[in-house]
mmCIF file of C-alpha atoms in Angstrom:
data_model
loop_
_atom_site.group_PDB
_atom_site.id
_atom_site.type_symbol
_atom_site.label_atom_id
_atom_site.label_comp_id
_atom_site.label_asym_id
_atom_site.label_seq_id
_atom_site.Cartn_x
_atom_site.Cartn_y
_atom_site.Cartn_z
ATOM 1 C CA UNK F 1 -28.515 -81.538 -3.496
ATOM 2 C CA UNK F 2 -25.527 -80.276 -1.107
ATOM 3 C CA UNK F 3 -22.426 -79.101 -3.164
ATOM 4 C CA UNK F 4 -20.806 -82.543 -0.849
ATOM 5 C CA UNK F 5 -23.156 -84.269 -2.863
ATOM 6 C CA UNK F 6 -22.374 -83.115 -5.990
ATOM 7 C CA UNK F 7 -18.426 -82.938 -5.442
ATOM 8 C CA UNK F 8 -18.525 -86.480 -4.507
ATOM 9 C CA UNK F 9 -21.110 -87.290 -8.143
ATOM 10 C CA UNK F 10 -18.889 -85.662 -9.973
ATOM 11 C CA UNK F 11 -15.647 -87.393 -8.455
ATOM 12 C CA UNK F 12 -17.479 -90.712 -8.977
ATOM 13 C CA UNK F 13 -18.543 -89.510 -12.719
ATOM 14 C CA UNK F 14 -14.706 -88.654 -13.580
ATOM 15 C CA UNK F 15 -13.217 -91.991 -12.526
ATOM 16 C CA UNK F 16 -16.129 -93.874 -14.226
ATOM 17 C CA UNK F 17 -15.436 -91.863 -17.373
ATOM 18 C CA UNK F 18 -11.700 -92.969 -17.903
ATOM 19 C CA UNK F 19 -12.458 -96.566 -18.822
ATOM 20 C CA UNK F 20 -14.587 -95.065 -21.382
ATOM 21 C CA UNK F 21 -13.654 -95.977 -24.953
ATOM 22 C CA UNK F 22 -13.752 -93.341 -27.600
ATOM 23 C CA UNK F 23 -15.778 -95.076 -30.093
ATOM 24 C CA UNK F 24 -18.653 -95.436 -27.350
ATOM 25 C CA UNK F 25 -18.386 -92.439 -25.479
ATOM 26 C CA UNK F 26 -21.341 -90.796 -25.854
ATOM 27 C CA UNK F 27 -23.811 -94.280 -25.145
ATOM 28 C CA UNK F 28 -21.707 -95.263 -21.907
ATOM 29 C CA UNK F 29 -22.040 -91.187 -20.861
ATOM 30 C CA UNK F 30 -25.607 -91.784 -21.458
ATOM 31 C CA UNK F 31 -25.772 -94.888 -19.285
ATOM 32 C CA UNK F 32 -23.520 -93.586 -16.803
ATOM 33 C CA UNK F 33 -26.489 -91.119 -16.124
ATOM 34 C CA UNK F 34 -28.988 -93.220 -15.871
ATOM 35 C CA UNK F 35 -27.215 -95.337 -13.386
ATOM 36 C CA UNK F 36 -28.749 -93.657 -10.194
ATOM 37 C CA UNK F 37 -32.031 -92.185 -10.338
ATOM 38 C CA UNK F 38 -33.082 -88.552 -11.404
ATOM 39 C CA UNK F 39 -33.091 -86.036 -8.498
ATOM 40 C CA UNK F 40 -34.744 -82.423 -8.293
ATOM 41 C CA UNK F 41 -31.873 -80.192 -8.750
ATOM 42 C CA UNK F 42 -34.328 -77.039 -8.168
ATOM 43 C CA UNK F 43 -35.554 -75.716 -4.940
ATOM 44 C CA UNK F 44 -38.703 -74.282 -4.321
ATOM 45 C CA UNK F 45 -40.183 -71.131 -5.729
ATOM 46 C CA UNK F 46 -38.803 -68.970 -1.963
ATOM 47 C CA UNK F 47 -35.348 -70.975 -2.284
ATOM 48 C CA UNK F 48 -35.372 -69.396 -6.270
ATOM 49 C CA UNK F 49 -36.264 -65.588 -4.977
ATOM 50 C CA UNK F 50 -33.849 -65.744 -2.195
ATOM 51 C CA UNK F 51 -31.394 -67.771 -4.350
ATOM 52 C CA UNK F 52 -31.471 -64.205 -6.969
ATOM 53 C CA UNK F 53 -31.934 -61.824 -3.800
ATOM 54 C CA UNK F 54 -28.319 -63.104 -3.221
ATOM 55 C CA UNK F 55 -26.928 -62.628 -7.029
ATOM 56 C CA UNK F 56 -27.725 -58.941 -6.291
ATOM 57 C CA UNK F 57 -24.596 -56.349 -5.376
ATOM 58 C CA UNK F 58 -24.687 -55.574 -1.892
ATOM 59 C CA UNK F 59 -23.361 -51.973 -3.157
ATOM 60 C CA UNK F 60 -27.049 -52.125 -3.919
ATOM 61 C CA UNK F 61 -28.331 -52.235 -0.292
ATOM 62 C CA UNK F 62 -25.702 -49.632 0.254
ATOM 63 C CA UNK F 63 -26.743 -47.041 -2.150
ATOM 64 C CA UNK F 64 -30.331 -47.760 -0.745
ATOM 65 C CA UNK F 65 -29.674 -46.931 2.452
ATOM 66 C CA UNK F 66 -27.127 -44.272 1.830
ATOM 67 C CA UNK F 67 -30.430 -42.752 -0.223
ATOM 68 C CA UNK F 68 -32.657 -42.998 2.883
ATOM 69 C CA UNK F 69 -30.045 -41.327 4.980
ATOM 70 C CA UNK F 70 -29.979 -38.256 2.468
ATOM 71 C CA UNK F 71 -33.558 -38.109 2.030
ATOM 72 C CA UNK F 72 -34.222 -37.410 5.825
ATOM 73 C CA UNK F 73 -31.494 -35.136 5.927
ATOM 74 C CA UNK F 74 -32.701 -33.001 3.651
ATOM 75 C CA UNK F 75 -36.128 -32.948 4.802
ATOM 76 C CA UNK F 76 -34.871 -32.238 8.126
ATOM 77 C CA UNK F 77 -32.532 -29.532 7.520
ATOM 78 C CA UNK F 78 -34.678 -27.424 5.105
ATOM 79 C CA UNK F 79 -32.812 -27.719 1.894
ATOM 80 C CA UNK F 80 -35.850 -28.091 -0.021
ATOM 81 C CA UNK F 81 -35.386 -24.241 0.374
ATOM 82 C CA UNK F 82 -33.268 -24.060 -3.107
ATOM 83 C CA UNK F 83 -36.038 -25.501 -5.180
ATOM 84 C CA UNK F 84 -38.173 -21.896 -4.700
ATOM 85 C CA UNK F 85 -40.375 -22.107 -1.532
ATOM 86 C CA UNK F 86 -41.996 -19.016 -2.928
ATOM 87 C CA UNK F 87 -45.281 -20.952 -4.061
ATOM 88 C CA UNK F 88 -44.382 -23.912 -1.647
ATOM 89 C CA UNK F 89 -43.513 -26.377 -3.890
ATOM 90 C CA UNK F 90 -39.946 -27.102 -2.928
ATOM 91 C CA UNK F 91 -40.810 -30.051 -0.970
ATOM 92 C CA UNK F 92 -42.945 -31.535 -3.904
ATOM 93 C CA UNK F 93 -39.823 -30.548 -6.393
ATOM 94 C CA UNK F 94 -37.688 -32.410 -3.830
ATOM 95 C CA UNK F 95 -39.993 -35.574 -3.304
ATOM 96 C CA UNK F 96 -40.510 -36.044 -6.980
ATOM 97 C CA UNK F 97 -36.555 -35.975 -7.962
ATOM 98 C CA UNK F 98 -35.290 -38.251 -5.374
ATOM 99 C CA UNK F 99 -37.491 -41.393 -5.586
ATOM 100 C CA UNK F 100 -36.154 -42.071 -9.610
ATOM 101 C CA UNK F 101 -32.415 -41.727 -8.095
ATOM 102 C CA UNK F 102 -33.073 -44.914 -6.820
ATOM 103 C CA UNK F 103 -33.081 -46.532 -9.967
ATOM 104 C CA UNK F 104 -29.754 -45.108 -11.242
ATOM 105 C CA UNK F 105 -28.067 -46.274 -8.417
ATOM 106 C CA UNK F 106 -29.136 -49.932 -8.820
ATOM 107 C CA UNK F 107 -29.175 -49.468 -12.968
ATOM 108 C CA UNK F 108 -25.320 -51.185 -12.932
ATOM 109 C CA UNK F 109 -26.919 -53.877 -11.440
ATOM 110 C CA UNK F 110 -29.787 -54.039 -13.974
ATOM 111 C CA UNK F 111 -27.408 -53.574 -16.943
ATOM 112 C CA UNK F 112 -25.326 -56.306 -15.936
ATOM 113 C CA UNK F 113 -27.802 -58.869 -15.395
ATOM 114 C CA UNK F 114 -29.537 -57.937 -18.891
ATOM 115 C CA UNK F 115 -26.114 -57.559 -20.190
ATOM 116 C CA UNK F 116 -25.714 -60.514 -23.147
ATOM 117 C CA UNK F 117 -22.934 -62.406 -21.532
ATOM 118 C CA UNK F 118 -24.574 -62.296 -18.336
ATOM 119 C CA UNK F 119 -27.716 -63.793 -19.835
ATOM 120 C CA UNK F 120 -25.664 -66.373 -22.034
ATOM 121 C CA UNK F 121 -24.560 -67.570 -18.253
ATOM 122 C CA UNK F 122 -27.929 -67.118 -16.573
ATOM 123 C CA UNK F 123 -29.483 -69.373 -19.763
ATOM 124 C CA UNK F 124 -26.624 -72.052 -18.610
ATOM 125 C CA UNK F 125 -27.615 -71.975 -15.264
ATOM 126 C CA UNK F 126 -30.396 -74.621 -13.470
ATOM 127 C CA UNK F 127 -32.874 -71.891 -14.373
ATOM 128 C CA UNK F 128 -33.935 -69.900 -17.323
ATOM 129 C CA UNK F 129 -32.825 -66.466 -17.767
ATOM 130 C CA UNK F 130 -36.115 -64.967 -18.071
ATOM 131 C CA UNK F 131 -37.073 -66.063 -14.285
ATOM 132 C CA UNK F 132 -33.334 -64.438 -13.357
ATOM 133 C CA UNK F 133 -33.827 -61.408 -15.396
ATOM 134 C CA UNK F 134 -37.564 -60.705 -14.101
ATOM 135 C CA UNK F 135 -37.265 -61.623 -10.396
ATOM 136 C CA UNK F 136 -34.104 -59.536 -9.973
ATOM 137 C CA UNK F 137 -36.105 -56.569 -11.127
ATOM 138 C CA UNK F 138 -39.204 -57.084 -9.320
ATOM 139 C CA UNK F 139 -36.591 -57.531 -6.147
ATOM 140 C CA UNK F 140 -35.253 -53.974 -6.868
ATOM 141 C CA UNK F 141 -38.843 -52.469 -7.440
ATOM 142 C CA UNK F 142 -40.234 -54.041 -4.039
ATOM 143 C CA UNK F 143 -37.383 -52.786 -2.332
ATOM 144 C CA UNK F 144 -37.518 -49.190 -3.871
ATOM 145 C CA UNK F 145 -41.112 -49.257 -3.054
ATOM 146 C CA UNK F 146 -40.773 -49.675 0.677
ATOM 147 C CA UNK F 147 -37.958 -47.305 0.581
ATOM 148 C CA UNK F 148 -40.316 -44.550 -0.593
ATOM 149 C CA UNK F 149 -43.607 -45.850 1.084
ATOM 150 C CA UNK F 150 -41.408 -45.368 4.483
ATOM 151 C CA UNK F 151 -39.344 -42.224 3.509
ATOM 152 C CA UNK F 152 -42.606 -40.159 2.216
ATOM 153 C CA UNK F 153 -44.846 -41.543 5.680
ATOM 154 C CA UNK F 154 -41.996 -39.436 7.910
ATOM 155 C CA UNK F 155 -42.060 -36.891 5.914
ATOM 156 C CA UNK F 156 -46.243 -36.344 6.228
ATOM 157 C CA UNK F 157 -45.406 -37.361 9.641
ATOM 158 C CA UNK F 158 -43.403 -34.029 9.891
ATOM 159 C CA UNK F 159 -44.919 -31.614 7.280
ATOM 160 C CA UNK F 160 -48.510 -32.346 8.290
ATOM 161 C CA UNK F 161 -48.755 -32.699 4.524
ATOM 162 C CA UNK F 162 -51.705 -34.584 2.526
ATOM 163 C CA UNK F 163 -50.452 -38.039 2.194
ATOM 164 C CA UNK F 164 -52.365 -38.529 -1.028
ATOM 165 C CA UNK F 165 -50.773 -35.581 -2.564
ATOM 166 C CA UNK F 166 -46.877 -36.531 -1.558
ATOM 167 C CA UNK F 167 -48.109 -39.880 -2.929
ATOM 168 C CA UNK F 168 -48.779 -39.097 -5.964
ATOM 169 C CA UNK F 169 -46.030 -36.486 -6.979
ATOM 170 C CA UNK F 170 -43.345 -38.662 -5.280
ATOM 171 C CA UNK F 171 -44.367 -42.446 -7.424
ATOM 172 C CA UNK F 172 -45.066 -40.744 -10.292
ATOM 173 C CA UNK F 173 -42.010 -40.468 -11.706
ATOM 174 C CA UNK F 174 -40.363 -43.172 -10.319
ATOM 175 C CA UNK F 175 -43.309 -45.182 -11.954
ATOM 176 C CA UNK F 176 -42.576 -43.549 -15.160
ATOM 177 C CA UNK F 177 -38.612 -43.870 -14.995
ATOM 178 C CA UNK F 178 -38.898 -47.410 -14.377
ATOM 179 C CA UNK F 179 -41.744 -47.870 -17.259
ATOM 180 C CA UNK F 180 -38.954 -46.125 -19.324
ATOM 181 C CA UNK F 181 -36.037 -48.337 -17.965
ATOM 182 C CA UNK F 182 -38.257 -51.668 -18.956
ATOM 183 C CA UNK F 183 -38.816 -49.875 -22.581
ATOM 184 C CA UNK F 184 -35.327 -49.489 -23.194
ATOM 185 C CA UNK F 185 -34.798 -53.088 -22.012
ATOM 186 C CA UNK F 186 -36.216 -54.229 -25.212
ATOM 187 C CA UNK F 187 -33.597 -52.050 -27.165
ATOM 188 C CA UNK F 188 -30.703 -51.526 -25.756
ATOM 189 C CA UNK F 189 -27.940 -53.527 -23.654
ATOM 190 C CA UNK F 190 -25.064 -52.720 -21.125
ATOM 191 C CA UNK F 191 -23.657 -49.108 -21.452
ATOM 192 C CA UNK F 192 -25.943 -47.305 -23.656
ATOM 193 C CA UNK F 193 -29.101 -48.884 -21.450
ATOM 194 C CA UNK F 194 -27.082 -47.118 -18.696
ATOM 195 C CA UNK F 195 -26.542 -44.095 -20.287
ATOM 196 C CA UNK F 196 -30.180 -44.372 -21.632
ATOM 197 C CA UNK F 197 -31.258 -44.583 -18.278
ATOM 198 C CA UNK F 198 -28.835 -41.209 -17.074
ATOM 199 C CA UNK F 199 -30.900 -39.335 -19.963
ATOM 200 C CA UNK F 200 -34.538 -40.092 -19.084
ATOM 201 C CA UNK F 201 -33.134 -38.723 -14.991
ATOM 202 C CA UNK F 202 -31.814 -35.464 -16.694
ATOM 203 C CA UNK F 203 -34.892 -35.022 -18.647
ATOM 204 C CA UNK F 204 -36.946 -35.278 -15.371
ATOM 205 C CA UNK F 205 -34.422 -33.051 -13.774
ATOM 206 C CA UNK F 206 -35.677 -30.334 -16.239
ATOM 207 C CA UNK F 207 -38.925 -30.979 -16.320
ATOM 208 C CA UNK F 208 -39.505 -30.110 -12.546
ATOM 209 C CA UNK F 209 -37.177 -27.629 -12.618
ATOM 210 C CA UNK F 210 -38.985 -25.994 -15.776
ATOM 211 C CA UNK F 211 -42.869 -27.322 -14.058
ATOM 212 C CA UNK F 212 -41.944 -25.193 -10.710
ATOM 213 C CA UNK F 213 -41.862 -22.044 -12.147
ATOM 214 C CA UNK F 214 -44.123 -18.944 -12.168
ATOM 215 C CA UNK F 215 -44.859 -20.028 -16.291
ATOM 216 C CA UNK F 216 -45.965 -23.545 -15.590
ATOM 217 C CA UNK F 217 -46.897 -23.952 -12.051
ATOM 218 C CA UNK F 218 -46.911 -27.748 -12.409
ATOM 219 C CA UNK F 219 -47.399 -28.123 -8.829
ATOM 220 C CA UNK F 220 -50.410 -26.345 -8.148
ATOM 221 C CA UNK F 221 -53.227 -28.068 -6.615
ATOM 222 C CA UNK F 222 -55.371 -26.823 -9.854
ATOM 223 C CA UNK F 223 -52.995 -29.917 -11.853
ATOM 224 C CA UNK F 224 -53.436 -32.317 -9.157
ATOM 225 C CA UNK F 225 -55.873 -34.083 -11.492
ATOM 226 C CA UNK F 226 -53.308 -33.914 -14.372
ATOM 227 C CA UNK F 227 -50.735 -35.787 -11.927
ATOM 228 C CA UNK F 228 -52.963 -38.530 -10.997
ATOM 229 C CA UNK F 229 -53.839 -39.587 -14.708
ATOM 230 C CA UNK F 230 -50.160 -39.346 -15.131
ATOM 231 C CA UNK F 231 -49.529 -41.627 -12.293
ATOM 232 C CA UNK F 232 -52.525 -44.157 -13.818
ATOM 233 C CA UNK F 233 -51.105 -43.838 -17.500
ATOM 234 C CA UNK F 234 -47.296 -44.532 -15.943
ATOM 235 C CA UNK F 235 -48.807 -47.942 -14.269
ATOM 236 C CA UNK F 236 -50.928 -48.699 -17.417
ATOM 237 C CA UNK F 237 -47.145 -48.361 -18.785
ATOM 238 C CA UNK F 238 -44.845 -49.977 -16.387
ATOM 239 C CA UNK F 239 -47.349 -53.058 -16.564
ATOM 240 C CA UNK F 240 -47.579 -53.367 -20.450
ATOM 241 C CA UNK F 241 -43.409 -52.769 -21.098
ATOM 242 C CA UNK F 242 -42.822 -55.542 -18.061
ATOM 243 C CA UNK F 243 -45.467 -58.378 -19.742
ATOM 244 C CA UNK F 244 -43.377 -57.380 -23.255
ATOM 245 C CA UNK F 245 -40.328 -57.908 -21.836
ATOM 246 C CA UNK F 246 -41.127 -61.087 -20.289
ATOM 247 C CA UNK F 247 -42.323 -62.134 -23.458
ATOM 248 C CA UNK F 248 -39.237 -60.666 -25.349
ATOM 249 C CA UNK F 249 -36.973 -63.167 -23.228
ATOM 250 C CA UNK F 250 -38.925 -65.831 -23.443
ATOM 251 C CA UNK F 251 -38.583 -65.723 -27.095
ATOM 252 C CA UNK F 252 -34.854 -65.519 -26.593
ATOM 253 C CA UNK F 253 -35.118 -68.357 -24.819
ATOM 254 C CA UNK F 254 -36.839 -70.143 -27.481
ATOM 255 C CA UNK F 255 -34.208 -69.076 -30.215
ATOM 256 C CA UNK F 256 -31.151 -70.338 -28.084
#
């Protein structure tokens, strides 16, 4: 229905509604409705995922591209040189820290759609607030995916480096992070999911920066193994917290 359409309903609606006696209102509203048959308010399931695709902040977009710009700048200018290209892990320090940035800089957007207000108007809306909540997400996660897919193909492109090995160490926290982020979900709303969030990224900070040195060695082929069934738990993970969240606001649903 085109909003002309529905201006000129509602127009026709209001000046029906002001020969309507109190002591009937509610049976003329209800035959009022009925005058005119029922018409499909919703689109199809592409008008729904474009329909959310544009409920999302372009600051978004921005931050994703901004994120792009600074991953191929450091690649290309060698700054992967601070994280200790001693035992040549730098550039696997560097590609496992930037891919879970991506999530902090869309988090605002995440908070506020999961924030309770927002879902109180989502759950108003024409459709249910667990299709909002879940498709905005899955938008974000697509588009972080191709980000990285793109961003870590250049830079085997230019290092000559194993693709399966950049692969892994780059998704595998991201995967994790964002297994974390749909945890938390569950708990937490608004500013503390966001701060949440800020924590689990500080923690990951430290953990390469701890896993890269002499002590560890994190990043030696010999723990290759150890990344991969880290990358296959954080799926396992990601999976299970997004089918309990689905089901956690579809029993919100069923309580309002």
């Amino acid at each position: 229905m085109k909003q002309r359409e529905i201006k000129k309903r509602l127009k026709k609606y209001a000046a029906a509604c002001e020969g309507i006696l109190p002591e009937k209102k509610e049976e003329r509203i209800q035959a009022l409705l009925q005058l005119e048959p029922k018409q499909r308010t919703r689109g199809t399931l592409w008008d729904f995922v474009w329909e959310q695709i544009g409920y999302l902040a372009r600051y978004c977009l921005i931050w994703q591209a901004l994120w792009a710009v600074v991953f191929w700048y450091l690649m290309r200018y060698g700054v992967t040189d601070l994280w200790g290209m001693e035992d040549g892990n730098g550039v696997l320090v560097m590609v496992s820290l930037l891919p879970p940035i991506l999530v902090l800089l869309t988090v605002e957007e995440i908070t506020k759609v999961y924030h309770r207000s927002m879902l109180e108007i989502e759950y108003a809306a024409k459709y249910s607030l667990r299709g909002a909540v879940m498709t905005r997400m899955s938008v974000l996660c697509i588009f972080h995916f191709l980000i990285i897919m793109g961003c870590i193909l250049l830079l085997q492109a230019r290092l000559d480096s194993g693709i399966c090995r950049l692969l892994v160490y780059g998704f595998t926290p991201m995967i994790i992070m964002t297994g974390m982020l749909l945890k938390l979900m569950q708990h937490c709303q608004g500013d503390a999911l966001r701060n949440a969030v800020i924590g689990i990224y500080v923690l990951a900070v430290l953990f390469a920066a701890v896993g890269n040195t002499r002590y560890f060695g994190w990043y030696r082929p010999v723990y290759f193994k150890v990344w991969c069934g880290a990358c296959f738990g954080g799926i396992l993970f990601e999976i299970l917290q997004f089918v309990r969240l689905n089901k956690r606001l579809e029993r919100v649903e069923q309580i309002i």
